[in-house]
Short mmCIF file of C-alpha atoms in Angstrom, two decimals:
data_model
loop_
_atom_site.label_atom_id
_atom_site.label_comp_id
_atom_site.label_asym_id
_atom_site.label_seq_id
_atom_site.Cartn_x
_atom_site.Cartn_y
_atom_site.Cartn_z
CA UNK A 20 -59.77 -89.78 -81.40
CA UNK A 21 -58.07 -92.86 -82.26
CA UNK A 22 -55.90 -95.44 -79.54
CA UNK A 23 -52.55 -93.78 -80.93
CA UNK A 24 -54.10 -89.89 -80.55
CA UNK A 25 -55.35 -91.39 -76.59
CA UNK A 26 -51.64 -92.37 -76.10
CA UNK A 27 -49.74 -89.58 -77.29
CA UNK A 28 -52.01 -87.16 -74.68
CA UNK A 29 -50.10 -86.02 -71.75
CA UNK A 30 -52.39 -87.01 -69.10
CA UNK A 31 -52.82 -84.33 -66.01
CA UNK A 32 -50.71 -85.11 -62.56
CA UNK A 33 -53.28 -86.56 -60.44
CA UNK A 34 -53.03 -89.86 -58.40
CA UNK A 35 -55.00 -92.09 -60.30
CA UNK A 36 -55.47 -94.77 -57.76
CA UNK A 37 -57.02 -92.10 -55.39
CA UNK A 38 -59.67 -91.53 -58.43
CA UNK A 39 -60.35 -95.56 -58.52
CA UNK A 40 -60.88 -95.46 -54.62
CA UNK A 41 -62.88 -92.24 -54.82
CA UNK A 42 -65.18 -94.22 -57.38
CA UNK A 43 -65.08 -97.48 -55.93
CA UNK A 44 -66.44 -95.75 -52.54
CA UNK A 45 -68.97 -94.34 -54.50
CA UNK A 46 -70.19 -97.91 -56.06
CA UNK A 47 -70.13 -98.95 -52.48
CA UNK A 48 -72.56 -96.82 -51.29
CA UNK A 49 -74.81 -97.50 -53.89
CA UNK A 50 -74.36 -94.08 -55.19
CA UNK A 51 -74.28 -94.45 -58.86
CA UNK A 52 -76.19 -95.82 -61.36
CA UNK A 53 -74.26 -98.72 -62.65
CA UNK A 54 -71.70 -96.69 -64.91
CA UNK A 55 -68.62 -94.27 -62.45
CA UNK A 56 -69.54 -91.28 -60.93
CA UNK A 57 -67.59 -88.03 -60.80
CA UNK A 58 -65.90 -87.65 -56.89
CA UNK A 59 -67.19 -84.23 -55.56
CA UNK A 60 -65.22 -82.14 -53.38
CA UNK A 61 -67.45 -79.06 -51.67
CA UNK A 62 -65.14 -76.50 -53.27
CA UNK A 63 -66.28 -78.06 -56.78
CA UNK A 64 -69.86 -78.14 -55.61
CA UNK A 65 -69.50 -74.33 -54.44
CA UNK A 66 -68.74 -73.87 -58.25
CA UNK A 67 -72.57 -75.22 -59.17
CA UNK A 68 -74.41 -73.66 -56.50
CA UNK A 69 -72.63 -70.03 -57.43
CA UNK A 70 -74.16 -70.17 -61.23
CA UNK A 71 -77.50 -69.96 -59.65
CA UNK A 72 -79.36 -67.28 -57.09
CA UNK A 73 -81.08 -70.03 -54.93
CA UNK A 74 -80.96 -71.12 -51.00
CA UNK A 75 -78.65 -74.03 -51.10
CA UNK A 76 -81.74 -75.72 -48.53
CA UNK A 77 -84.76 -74.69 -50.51
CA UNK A 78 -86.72 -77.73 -51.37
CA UNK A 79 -86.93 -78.23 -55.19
CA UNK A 80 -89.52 -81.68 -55.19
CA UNK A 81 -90.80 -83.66 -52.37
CA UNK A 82 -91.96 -87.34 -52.73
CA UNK A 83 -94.65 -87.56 -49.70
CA UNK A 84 -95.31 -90.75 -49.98
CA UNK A 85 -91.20 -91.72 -49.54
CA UNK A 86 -90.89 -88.49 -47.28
CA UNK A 87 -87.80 -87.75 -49.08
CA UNK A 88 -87.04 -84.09 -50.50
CA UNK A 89 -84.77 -82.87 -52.51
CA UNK A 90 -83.33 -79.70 -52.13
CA UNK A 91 -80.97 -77.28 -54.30
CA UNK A 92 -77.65 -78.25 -52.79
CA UNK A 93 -78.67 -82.22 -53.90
CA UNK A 94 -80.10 -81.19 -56.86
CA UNK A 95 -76.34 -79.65 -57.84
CA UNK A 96 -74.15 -82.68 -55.76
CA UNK A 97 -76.22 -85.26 -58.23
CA UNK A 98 -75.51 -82.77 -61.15
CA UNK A 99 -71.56 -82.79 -60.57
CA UNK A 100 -71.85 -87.01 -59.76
CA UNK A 101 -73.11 -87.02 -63.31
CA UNK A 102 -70.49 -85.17 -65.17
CA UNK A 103 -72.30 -81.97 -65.36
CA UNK A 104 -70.47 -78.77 -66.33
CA UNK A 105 -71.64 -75.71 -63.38
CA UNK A 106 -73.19 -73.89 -66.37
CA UNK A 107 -75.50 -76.54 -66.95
CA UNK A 108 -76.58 -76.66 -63.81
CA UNK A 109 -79.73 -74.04 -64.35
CA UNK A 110 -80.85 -76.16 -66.74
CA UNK A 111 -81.06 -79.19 -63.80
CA UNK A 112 -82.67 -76.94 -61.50
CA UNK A 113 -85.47 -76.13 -63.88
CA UNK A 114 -85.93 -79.67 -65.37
CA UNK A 115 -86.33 -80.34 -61.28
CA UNK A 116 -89.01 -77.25 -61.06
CA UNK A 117 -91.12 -78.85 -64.47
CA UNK A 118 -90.60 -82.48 -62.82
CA UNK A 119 -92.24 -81.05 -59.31
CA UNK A 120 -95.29 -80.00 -61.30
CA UNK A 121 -96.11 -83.22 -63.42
CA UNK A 122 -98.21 -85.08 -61.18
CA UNK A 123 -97.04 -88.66 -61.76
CA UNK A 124 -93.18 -88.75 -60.12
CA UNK A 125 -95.49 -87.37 -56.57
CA UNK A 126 -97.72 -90.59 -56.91
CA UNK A 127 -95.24 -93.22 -57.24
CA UNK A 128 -94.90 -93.66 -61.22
CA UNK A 129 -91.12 -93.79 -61.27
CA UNK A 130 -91.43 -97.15 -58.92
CA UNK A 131 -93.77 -98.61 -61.10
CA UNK A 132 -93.47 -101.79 -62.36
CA UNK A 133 -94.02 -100.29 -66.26
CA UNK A 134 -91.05 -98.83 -65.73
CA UNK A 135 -91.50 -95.19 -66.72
CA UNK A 136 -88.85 -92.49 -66.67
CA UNK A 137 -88.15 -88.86 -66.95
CA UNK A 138 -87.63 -87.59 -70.20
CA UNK A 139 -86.66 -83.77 -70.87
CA UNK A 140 -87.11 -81.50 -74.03
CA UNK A 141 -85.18 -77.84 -73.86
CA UNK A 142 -85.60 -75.49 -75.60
CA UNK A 143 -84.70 -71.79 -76.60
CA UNK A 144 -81.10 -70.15 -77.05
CA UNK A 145 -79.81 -72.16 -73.56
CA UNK A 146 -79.12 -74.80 -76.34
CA UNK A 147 -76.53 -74.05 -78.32
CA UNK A 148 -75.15 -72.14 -75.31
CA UNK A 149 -74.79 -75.28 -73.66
CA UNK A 150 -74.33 -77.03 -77.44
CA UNK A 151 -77.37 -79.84 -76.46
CA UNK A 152 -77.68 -81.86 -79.38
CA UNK A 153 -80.86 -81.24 -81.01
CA UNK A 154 -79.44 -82.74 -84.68
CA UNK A 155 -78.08 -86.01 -85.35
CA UNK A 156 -78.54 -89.14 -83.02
CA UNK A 157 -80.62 -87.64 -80.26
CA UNK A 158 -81.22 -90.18 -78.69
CA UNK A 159 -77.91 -91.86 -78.66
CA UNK A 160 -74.50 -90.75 -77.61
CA UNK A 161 -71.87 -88.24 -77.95
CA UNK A 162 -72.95 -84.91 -76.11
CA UNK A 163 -72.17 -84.04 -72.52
CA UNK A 164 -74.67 -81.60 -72.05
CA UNK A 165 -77.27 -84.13 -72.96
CA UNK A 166 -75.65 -87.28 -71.58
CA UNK A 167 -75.00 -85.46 -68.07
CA UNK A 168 -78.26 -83.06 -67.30
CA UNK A 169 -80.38 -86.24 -68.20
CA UNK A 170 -78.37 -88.48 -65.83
CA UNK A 171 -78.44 -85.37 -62.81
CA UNK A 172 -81.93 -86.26 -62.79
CA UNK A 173 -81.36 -90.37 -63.07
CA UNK A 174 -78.79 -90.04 -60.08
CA UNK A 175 -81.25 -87.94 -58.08
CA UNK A 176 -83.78 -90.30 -58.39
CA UNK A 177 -81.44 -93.22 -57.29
CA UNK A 178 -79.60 -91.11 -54.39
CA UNK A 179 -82.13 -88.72 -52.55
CA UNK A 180 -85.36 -90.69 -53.66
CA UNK A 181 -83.62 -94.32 -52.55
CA UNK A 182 -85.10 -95.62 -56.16
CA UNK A 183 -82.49 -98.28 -56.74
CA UNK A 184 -83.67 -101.36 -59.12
CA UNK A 185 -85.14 -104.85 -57.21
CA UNK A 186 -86.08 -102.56 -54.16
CA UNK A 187 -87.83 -99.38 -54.51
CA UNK A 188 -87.73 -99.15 -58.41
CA UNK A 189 -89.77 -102.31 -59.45
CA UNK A 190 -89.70 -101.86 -63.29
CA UNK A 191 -90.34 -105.18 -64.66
CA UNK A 192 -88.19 -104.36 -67.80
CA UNK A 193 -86.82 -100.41 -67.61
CA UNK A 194 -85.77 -98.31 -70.62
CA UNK A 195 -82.79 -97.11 -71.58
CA UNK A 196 -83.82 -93.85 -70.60
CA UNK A 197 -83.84 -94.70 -66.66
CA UNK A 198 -80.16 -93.94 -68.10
CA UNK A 199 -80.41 -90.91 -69.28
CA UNK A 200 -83.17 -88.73 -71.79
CA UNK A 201 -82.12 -85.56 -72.69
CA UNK A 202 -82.90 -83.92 -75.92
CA UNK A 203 -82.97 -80.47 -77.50
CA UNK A 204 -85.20 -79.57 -80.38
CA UNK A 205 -84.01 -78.27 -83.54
CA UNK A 206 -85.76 -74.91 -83.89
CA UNK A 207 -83.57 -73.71 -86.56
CA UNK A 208 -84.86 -76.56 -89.20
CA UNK A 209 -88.50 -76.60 -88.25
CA UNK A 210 -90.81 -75.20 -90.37
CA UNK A 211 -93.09 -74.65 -87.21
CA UNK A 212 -93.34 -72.65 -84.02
CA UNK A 213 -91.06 -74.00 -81.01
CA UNK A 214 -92.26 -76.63 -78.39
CA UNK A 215 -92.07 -73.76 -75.83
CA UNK A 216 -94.01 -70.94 -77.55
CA UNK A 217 -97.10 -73.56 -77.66
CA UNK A 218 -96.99 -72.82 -73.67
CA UNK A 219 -96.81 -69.12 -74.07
CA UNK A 220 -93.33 -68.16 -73.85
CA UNK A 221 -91.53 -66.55 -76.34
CA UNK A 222 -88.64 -67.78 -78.61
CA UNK A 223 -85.82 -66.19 -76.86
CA UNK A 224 -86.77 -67.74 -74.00
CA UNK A 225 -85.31 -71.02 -72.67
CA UNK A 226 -87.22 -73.41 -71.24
CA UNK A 227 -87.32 -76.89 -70.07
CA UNK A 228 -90.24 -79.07 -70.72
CA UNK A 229 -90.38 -82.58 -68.41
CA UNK A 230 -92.31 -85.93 -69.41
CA UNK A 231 -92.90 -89.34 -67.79
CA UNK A 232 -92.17 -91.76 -70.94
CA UNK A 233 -92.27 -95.44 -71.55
CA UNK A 234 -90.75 -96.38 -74.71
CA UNK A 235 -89.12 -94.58 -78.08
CA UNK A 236 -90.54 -95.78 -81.30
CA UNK A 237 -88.84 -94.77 -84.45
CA UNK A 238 -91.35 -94.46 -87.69
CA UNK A 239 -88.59 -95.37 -90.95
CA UNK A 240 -91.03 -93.63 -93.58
CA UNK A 241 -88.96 -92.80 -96.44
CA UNK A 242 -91.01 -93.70 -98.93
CA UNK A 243 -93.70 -90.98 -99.21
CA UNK A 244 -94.33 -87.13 -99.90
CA UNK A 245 -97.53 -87.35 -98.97
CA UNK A 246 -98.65 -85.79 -95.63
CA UNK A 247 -101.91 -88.26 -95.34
CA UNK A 248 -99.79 -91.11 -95.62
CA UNK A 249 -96.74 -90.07 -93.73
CA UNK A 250 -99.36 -89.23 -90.76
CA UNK A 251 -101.22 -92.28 -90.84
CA UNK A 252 -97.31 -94.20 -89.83
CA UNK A 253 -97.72 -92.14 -87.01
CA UNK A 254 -101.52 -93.14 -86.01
CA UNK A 255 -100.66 -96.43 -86.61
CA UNK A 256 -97.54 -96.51 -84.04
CA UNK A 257 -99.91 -94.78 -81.64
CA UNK A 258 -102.54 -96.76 -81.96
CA UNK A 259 -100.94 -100.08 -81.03
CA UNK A 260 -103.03 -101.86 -78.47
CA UNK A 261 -99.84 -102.72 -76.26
CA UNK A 262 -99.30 -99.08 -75.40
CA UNK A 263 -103.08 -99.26 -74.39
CA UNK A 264 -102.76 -99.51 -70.86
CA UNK A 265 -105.49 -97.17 -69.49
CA UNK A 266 -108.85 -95.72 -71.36
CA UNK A 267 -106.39 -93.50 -73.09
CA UNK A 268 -102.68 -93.20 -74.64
CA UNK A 269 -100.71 -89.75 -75.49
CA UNK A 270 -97.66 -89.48 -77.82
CA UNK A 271 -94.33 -86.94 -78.49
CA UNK A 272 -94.79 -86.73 -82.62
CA UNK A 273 -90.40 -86.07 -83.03
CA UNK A 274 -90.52 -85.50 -86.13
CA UNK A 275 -87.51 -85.04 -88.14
CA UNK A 276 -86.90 -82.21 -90.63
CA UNK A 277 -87.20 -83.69 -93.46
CA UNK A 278 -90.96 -85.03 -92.50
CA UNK A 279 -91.91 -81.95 -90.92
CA UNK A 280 -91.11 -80.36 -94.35
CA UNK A 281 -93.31 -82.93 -95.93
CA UNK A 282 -96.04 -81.48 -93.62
CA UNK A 283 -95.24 -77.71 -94.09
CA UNK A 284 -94.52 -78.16 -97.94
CA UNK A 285 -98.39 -79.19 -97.58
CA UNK A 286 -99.36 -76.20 -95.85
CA UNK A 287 -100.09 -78.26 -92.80
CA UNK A 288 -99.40 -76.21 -89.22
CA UNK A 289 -98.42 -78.34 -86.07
CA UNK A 290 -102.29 -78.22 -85.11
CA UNK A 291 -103.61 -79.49 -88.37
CA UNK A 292 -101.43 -82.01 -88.15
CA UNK A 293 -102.36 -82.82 -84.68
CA UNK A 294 -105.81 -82.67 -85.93
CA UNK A 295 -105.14 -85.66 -88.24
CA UNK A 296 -103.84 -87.52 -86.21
CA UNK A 297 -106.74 -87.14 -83.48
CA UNK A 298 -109.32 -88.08 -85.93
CA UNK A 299 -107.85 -91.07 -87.38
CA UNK A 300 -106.38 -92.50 -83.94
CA UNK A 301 -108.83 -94.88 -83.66
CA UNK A 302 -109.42 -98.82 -82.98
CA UNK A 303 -112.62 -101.21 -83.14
CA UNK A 304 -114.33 -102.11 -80.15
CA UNK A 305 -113.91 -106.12 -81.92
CA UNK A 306 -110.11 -105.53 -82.02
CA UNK A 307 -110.32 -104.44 -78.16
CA UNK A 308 -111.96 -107.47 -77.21
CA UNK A 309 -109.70 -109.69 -79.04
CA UNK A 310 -106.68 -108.66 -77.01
CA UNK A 311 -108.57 -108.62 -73.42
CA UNK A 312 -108.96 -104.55 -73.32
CA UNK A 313 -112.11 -103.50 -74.21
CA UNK A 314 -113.11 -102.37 -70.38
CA UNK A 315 -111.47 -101.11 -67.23
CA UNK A 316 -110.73 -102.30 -63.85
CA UNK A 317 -112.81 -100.79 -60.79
CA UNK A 318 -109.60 -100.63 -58.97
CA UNK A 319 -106.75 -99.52 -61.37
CA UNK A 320 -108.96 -97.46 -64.29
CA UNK A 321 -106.38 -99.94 -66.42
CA UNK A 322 -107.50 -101.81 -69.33
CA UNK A 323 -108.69 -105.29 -69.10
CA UNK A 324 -111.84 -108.16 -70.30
CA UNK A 325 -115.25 -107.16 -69.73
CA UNK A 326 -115.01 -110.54 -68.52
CA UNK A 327 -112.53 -109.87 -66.04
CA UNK A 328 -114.70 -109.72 -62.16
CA UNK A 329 -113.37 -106.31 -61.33
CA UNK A 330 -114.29 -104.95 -65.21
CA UNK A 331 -116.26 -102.02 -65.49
CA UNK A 332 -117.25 -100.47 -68.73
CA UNK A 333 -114.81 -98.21 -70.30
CA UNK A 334 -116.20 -94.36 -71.32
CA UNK A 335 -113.30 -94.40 -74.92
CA UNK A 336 -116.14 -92.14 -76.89
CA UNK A 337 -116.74 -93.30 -80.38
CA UNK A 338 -117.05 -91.42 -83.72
CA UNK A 339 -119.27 -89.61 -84.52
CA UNK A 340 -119.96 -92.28 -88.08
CA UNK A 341 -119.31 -95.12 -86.39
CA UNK A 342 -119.81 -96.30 -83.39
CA UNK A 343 -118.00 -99.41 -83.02
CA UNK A 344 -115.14 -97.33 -83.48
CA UNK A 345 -113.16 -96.39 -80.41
CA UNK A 346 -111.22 -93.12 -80.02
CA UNK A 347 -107.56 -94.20 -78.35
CA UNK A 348 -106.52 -90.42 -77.49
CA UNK A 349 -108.87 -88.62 -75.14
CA UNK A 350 -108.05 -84.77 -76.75
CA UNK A 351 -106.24 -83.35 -79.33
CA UNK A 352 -103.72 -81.78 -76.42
CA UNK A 353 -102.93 -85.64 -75.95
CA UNK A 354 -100.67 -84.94 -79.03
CA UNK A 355 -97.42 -83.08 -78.88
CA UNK A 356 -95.25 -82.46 -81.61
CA UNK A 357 -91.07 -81.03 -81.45
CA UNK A 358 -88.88 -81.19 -84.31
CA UNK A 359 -85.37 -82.60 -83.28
CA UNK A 360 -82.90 -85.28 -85.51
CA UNK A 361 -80.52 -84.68 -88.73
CA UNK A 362 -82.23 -83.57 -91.81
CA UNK A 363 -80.63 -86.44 -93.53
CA UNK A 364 -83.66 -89.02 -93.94
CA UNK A 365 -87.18 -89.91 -92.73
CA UNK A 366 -86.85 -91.60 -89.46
CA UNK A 367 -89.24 -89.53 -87.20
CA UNK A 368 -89.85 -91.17 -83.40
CA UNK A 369 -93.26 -91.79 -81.56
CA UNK A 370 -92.86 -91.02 -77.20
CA UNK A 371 -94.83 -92.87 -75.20
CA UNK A 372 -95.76 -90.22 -72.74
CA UNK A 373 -97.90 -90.51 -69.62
CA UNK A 374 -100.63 -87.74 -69.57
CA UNK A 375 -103.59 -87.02 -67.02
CA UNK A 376 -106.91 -88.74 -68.68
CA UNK A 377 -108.45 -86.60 -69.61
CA UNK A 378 -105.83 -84.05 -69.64
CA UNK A 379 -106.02 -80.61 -67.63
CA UNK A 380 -106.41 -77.57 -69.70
CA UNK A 381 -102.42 -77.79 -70.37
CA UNK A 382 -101.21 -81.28 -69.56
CA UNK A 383 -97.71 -80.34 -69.43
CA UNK A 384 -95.45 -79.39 -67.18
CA UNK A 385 -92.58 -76.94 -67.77
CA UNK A 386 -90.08 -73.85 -66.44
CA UNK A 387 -87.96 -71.03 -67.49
CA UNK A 388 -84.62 -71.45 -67.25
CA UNK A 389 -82.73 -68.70 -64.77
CA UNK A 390 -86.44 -67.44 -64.05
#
């Protein structure tokens, strides 16, 4: 809408300065996360809490370590803060059911100084109920439903968990995602079987699927209709020894349409793709030792120098040809794979996701929607 279109709106009879002071109390009690916050009134909370079939009290997630729980009724008050519609709200309320059941929020990860952050995939029909943007610019701007369910879950952090920046967050950088990281995937241009039916749900079903992440790195590969090549970008991004932090790394494959018909076109599935990917994911013991990683601490299980006093020998197993050769994912599960972006060029995306090493029989945590 252009500055003339914003001027010629009639703009609603409210007191605007009682919005401003609304906000500005807000801010003041550190109940925001930088950007304004949506004033609640109870009646408009009533409106969230009557969408779902849940005890306003029940506890949805409990830090122990912080002693600090979070319950339905704060689950939908940081929903509404955010800008949430009430109909998205059963979306929050699952995303908070798959978050209770990854193990690394529990343990402290979202204070860490790596400065990790939740990061949610939905999918099924919910989607385009909702209309979460599973197309163009995913990761940017320009969707509510995206925007605000992502940002329910920031606020929650900040307001029930106390995980403000410089005190009990301690990220020495951040992402943009302690923002906000919502996405959907496009199901209707993947050549492939949804995220969720990998988990054993069916496609009509909707379902919210909850990571810890680190970074977003986007693969340009334009250049090639060959699957080998196209895969080995994606090894390659993986396999970079800064996101080598323990014996092990794990990666979101987002793979745009148009590469996931370079795959398909192929006849590769999502597993033999996967497969690929696990096999050739490899660095050299030499290259380990020339940035300081080639062992692990006692303490941590994090990578450092053999020569480092606490080091202790790192179990990474090797290939089966070559032994010098150092396998950077622990199991093929270590490797997920979504389709979500336009189909309007070859810019797929690498997620840094934090897995259990090695990973449980299904290292990922998830729930129905309205289950």
């Amino acid at each position: 809408m252009s500055t003339t279109a914003l001027d010629q709106v009639a703009a609603p009879e409210v007191d605007a300065d009682r919005i401003r002071e609304a906000m500005e109390y807000y801010w003041a009690k550190e109940w925001t996360d930088g950007l304004p916050v949506v004033p609640v009134t109870e009646s408009y909370l009533n409106q969230f809490l009557a969408v779902v079939d849940r005890d306003p009290e029940e506890v949805l997630f409990t830090i122990t370590h912080l002693n600090r729980h979070l319950t339905v009724r704060l689950a939908a008050i940081n929903a509404a803060l955010a800008g949430c519609l009430p109909e998205y709200f059963p979306v929050v309320l699952a995303a908070w059911e798959a978050i209770a059941k990854e193990p690394h929020p529990a343990r402290g990860i979202w204070q860490s100084t790596t400065g990790t952050a939740p990061f949610l995939v939905v999918n099924g029909p919910i989607r385009n109920e909702i209309d979460l943007n599973s197309q163009g610019n995913i990761f940017g701007s320009g969707f509510r439903a995206n925007a605000t369910i992502g940002r329910a879950i920031r606020l929650g952090c900040i307001n029930v968990f106390g995980l403000h920046p410089h005190k009990l967050d301690q990220a020495t950088q951040g992402t943009p995602a302690k923002y906000s990281a919502c996405i959907a995937e496009n199901e209707e241009e993947s050549p492939w079987p949804a995220l969720h039916t990998e988990y054993g749900f069916d496609a009509s079903d909707s379902v919210v699927t909850a990571y810890v992440i680190r970074s977003v790195m986007h693969i340009e590969a334009r250049h090639t209709m060959e699957p080998e090549q196209l895969a080995l970008d994606f090894v390659d991004s993986i396999c970079r020894t800064g996101a080598l932090i323990h014996e092990y790394t794990s990666a979101l494959l987002v793979i745009v349409p148009e590469h996931a018909q370079v795959f398909a076109s192929a006849g590769w599935s999502k597993d033999d793709l996967r497969d690929y990917v696990f096999e050739h994911a490899v660095r050299r013991r030499s290259e380990l030792v020339a940035v300081g990683k080639d062992a692990l601490s006692h303490k941590t299980r994090w990578r450092l120098s053999s020569e480092h006093p606490d080091s202790m020998p790192d179990t990474a197993s090797t290939t089966t040809d070559e032994p010098d050769v150092v396998r950077v994912l622990s199991h093929r599960s270590s490797i997920q794979i979504m389709v979500a972006g336009a189909n309007n060029a070859g810019v797929s995306a690498v997620v840094e996701i934090f897995t259990l090493n090695p990973p449980r029989e299904n290292p990922f945590s998830y729930s129905q929607i309205g289950a």
